[in-house]
């Protein structure tokens, strides 16, 4: 059995075709008419995307073995978990700009199109950079090892990010003026923006002049927000498979593709995950430590997957059991 996914073009082509077909079905069939996504619809799509992701991981197991399978699963669930923080910010962005609920899906759809491109750039460029930054072999403590400068920097950064996430206040983003974010400023710089939405249009005509609508501003803010979150999530998955960009990209994209459905499913229940940020902080710190100690001690992918899954499960259970009193009964 060949253990390198890149030697299986059928898997790569199958992934590309699946993503394109599902996006076309999503935009052109199931969501052709603008509407507010119901919890039932979101639950169905969440099940669909998770099922497709798990099926694809089964293909990886069949073509590339157990190690690659656990790498995909680890990277997928890490990205999925970190996305929950992203969802909370999306809720704040939509609330800040007073985006009608029926337009949320369109904004998230185009946000994902951007993510497909930017994540590819980050991941493939990152793997290339990692391959160029290995130091010459050296002997420490009687062991021959190769230290990678980029992975070491990423590891230290993730430990810092984990500590910062643990101690950060939940109210920081709630007080943020998203109209001053880099994404919004970019749109305001190049376009005149109307004050009112015009249905699902990104551009409209006012007094004979073509102008952008606030919906385009929201898409830009969402795109920029995703780029910021990628600063945490992309280095994190490099700890899982630093030499296999296809494992990283496919797992990342499957997690992102299910993000919209997860948003609509959890938007009304986000308070039930109040302690999840501590679990995510532990995961970030653990991955950072794994990167730092990698030249001296290798933590296998199955062990990493077990730790990530265990921390997530405990954090969710704790969030459900210990609901903050001010959030009890929230809808």
mmCIF file of N, CA, C and O in Angstrom, residues 10 19 33 89 110 132 181 198 213 250:
data_model
loop_
_atom_site.group_PDB
_atom_site.id
_atom_site.type_symbol
_atom_site.label_atom_id
_atom_site.label_comp_id
_atom_site.label_asym_id
_atom_site.label_seq_id
_atom_site.Cartn_x
_atom_site.Cartn_y
_atom_site.Cartn_z
ATOM 1 N N UNK A 10 -6.951 9.631 -8.188
ATOM 2 C CA UNK A 10 -8.390 9.403 -8.125
ATOM 3 C C UNK A 10 -9.008 10.022 -6.887
ATOM 4 O O UNK A 10 -10.124 10.568 -6.927
ATOM 5 N N UNK A 19 -16.566 18.597 -4.062
ATOM 6 C CA UNK A 19 -16.701 19.960 -3.548
ATOM 7 C C UNK A 19 -17.457 20.832 -4.548
ATOM 8 O O UNK A 19 -18.395 21.559 -4.180
ATOM 9 N N UNK A 33 -33.643 30.058 -3.925
ATOM 10 C CA UNK A 33 -34.449 31.158 -3.418
ATOM 11 C C UNK A 33 -33.921 31.601 -2.062
ATOM 12 O O UNK A 33 -33.646 30.769 -1.198
ATOM 13 N N UNK A 89 -18.132 34.971 16.387
ATOM 14 C CA UNK A 89 -17.830 36.269 15.793
ATOM 15 C C UNK A 89 -18.771 36.549 14.620
ATOM 16 O O UNK A 89 -19.221 37.679 14.424
ATOM 17 N N UNK A 110 -20.379 32.861 0.140
ATOM 18 C CA UNK A 110 -19.278 33.545 -0.520
ATOM 19 C C UNK A 110 -18.052 33.638 0.385
ATOM 20 O O UNK A 110 -16.905 33.691 -0.098
ATOM 21 N N UNK A 132 11.714 24.048 3.446
ATOM 22 C CA UNK A 132 12.923 24.841 3.201
ATOM 23 C C UNK A 132 13.624 25.285 4.488
ATOM 24 O O UNK A 132 14.710 25.867 4.421
ATOM 25 N N UNK A 181 -13.219 47.423 10.693
ATOM 26 C CA UNK A 181 -12.303 46.308 10.446
ATOM 27 C C UNK A 181 -11.651 46.477 9.072
ATOM 28 O O UNK A 181 -12.122 47.251 8.231
ATOM 29 N N UNK A 198 -30.356 45.960 -0.346
ATOM 30 C CA UNK A 198 -31.264 45.846 -1.498
ATOM 31 C C UNK A 198 -31.430 44.362 -1.800
ATOM 32 O O UNK A 198 -30.848 43.832 -2.744
ATOM 33 N N UNK A 213 -23.735 47.645 -1.670
ATOM 34 C CA UNK A 213 -24.687 47.571 -0.555
ATOM 35 C C UNK A 213 -23.947 47.109 0.704
ATOM 36 O O UNK A 213 -22.831 46.571 0.611
ATOM 37 N N UNK A 250 -7.632 19.012 2.370
ATOM 38 C CA UNK A 250 -8.930 18.335 2.283
ATOM 39 C C UNK A 250 -9.645 18.325 3.628
ATOM 40 O O UNK A 250 -10.855 18.581 3.697
#
